[in-house]
Coordinates of C-alpha atoms and ligand atoms in Angstrom, one line a residue:
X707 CA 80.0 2.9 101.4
X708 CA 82.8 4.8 103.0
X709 CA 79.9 6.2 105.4
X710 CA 78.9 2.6 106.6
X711 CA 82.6 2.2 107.6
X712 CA 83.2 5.5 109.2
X713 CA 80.2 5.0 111.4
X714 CA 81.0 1.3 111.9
X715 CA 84.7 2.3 113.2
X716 CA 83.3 5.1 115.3
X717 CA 80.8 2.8 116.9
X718 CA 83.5 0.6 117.9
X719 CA 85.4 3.7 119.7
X720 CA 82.4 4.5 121.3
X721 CA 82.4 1.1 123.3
X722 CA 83.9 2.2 126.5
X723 CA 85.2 -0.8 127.7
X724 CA 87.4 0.5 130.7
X725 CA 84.4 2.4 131.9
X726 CA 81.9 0.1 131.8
X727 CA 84.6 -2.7 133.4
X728 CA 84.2 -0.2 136.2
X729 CA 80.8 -0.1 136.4
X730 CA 80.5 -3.9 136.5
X731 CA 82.7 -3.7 139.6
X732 CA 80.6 -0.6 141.1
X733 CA 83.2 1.7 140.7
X734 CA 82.3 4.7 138.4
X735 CA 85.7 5.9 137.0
X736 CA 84.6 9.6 136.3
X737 CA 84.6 9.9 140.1
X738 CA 88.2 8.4 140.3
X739 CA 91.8 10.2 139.9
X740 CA 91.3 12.7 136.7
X741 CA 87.9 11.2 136.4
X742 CA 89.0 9.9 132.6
X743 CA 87.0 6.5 132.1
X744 CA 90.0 4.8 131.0
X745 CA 91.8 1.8 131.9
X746 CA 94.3 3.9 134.1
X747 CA 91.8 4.7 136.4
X748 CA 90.3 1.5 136.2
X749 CA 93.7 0.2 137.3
X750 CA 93.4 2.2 140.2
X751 CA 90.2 0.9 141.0
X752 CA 89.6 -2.1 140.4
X753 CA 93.2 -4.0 140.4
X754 CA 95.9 -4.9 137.5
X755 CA 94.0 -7.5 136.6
X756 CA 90.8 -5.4 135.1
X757 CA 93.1 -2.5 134.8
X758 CA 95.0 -5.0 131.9
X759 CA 91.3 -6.3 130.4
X760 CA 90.7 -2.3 130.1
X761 CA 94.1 -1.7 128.4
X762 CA 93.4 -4.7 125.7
X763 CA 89.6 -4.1 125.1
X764 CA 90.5 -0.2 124.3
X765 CA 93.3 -1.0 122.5
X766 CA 91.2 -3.8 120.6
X767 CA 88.4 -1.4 119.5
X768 CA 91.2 0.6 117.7
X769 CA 93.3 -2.2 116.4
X770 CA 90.2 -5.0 115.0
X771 CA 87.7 -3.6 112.8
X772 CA 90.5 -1.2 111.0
X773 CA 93.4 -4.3 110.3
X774 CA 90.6 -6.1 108.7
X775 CA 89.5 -3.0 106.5
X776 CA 93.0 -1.9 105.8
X777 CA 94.7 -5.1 105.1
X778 CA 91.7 -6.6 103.4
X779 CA 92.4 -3.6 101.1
X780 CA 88.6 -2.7 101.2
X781 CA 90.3 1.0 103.3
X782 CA 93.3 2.4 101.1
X783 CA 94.6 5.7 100.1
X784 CA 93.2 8.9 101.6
X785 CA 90.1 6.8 102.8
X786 CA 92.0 5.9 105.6
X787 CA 92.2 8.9 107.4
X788 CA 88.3 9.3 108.0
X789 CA 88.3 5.7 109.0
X790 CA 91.1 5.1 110.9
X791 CA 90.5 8.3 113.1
X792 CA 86.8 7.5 113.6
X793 CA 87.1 4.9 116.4
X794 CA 89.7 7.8 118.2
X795 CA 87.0 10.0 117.7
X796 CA 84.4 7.9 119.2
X797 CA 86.4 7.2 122.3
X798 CA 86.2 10.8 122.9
X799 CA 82.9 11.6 122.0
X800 CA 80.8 8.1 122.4
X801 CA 77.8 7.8 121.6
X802 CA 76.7 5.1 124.4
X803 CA 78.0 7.9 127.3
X804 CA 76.2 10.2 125.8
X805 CA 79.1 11.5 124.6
X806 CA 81.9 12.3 127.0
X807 CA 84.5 10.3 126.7
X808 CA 87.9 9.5 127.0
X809 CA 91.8 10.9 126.2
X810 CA 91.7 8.0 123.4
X811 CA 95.3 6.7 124.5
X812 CA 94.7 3.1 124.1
X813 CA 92.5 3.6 121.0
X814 CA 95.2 5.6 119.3
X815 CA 97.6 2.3 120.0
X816 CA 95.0 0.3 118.1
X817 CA 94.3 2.5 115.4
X818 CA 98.5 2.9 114.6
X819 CA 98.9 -1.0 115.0
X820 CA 96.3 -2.1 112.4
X821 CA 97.5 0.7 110.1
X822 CA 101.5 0.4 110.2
X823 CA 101.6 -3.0 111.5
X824 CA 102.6 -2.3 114.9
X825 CA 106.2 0.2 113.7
X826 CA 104.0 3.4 114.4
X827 CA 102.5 2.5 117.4
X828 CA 105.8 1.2 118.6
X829 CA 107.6 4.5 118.1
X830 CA 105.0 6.0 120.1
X831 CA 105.6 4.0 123.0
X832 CA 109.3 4.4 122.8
X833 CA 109.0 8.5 122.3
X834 CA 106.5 8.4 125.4
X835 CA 108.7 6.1 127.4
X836 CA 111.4 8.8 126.5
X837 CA 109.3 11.8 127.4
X838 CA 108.6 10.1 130.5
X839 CA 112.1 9.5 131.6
X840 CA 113.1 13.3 130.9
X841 CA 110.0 14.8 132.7
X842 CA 110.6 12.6 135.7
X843 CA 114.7 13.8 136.3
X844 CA 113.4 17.5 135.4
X845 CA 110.8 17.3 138.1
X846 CA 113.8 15.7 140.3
X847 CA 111.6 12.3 140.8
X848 CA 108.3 14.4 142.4
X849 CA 105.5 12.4 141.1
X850 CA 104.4 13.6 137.4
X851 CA 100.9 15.1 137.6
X852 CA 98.2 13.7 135.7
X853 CA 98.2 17.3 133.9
X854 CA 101.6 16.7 132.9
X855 CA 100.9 13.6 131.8
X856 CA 98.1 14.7 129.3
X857 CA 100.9 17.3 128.2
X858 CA 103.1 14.5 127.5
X859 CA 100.9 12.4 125.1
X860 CA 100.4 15.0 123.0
X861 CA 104.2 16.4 122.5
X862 CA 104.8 12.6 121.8
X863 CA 102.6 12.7 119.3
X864 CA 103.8 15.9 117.9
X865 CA 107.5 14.4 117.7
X866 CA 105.6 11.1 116.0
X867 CA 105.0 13.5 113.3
X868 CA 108.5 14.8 112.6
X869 CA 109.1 10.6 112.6
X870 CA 106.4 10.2 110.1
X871 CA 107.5 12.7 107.7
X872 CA 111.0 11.7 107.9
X873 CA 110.2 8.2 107.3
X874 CA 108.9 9.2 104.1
X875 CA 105.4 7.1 104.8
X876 CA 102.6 8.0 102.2
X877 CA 100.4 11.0 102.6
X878 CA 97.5 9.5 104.4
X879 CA 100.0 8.7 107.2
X880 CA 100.1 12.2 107.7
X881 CA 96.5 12.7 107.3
X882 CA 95.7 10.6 110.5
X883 CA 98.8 12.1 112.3
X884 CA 96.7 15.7 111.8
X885 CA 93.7 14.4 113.0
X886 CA 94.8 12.4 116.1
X887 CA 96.8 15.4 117.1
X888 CA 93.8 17.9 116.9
X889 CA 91.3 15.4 119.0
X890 CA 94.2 14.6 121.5
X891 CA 95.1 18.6 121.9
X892 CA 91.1 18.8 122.4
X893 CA 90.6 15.8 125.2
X894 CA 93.6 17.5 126.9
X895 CA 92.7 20.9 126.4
X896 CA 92.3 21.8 130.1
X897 CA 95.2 19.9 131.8
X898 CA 97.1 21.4 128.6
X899 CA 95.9 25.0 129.5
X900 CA 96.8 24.3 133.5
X901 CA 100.0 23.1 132.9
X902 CA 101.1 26.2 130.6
X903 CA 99.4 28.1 133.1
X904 CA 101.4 27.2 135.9
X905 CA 104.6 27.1 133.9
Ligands
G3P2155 O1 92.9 7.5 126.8 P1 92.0 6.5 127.5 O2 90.7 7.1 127.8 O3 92.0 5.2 126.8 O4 92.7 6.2 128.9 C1 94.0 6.4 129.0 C2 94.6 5.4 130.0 O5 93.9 5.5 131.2 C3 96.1 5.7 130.3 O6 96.2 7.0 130.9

């Protein structure tokens, strides 16, 4: 049974809204800014408008499916970490783009919403908002490269998990925390490796 919803949840991630929102417009996001098929790029080519539809619909795939598992209590315990990291997982390696996929921002809003009812995803935001603000007076208000930006998602989400184990949130917590971590250092492995690089 925990299968079914593992690969129900990773189907879900693999619905790449943003990209195929592009599509629909004729604009093929891999060939757009970083090339990431996600509602950033779609932003940029296609308007606020779609860019906003591609936010939601990602974030939507994260957040649906796994509130109604999780606070339906059919998902609890140490079953959540498969779960809730499946439709992350399938936004970076989806199975209807033949696997390449996204950085699994928006997803990862989702997933932390439904699980923590919204305080988890919240602090992400603010810690990202923070890391934002820092990056841009270090780099004396020159525009923050899209490598940097990748950079930045994933130290936010390394600080997330100091916040997590402070909190004193059950183990599972953790569990996801791990595995969000590893698949964002792997979508950003290259802009991560640049940046350092260039440091
Ligand atoms: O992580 P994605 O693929 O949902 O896309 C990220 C957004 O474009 C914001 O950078």
């Amino acid at each position: 049974m925990l299968l079914l919803f593992i690969l129900i949840e990773y189907l879900c991630g693999s619905l790449m809204f943003s990209y195929w929102l592009g599509i629909a417009v004729k604009k093929d996001l891999k060939t757009i800014g970083d090339g990431n098929p996600g509602a950033f790029n779609l932003w940029h080519a296609a308007g606020y408008k779609m860019g906003l539809l591609g936010v939601l619909l990602d974030f939507m795939k994260g957040y649906l499916p796994l509130v109604l598992f999780y606070e339906s209590g059919i998902i609890n315990g140490y079953k959540l970490v498969p779960v809730a990291l499946a439709p992350i997982f399938g936004h970076v390696f989806p199975a209807f783009t033949k696997f390449k996929g996204g950085k699994a921002i928006a997803v990862t809003f989702g997933v932390w919403s439904a699980i923590s009812r919204f305080k988890v995803s919240l602090t992400f935001a603010i810690l990202l908002a923070i890391i934002k603000i820092l990056a841009g007076s270090i780099s004396k208000r020159k525009p923050i490269s899209s490598d940097a930006d990748g950079v930045m998602v994933v130290y936010g989400m390394l600080i997330m998990g100091i916040c997590l184990k402070v909190s004193g949130l059950q183990g599972y917590y953790m569990g996801v925390w791990l595995g969000n971590l590893i698949i964002f250092l792997y979508a950003n492995r290259r802009k991560l490796y640049r940046f350092w690089k260039e440091m």
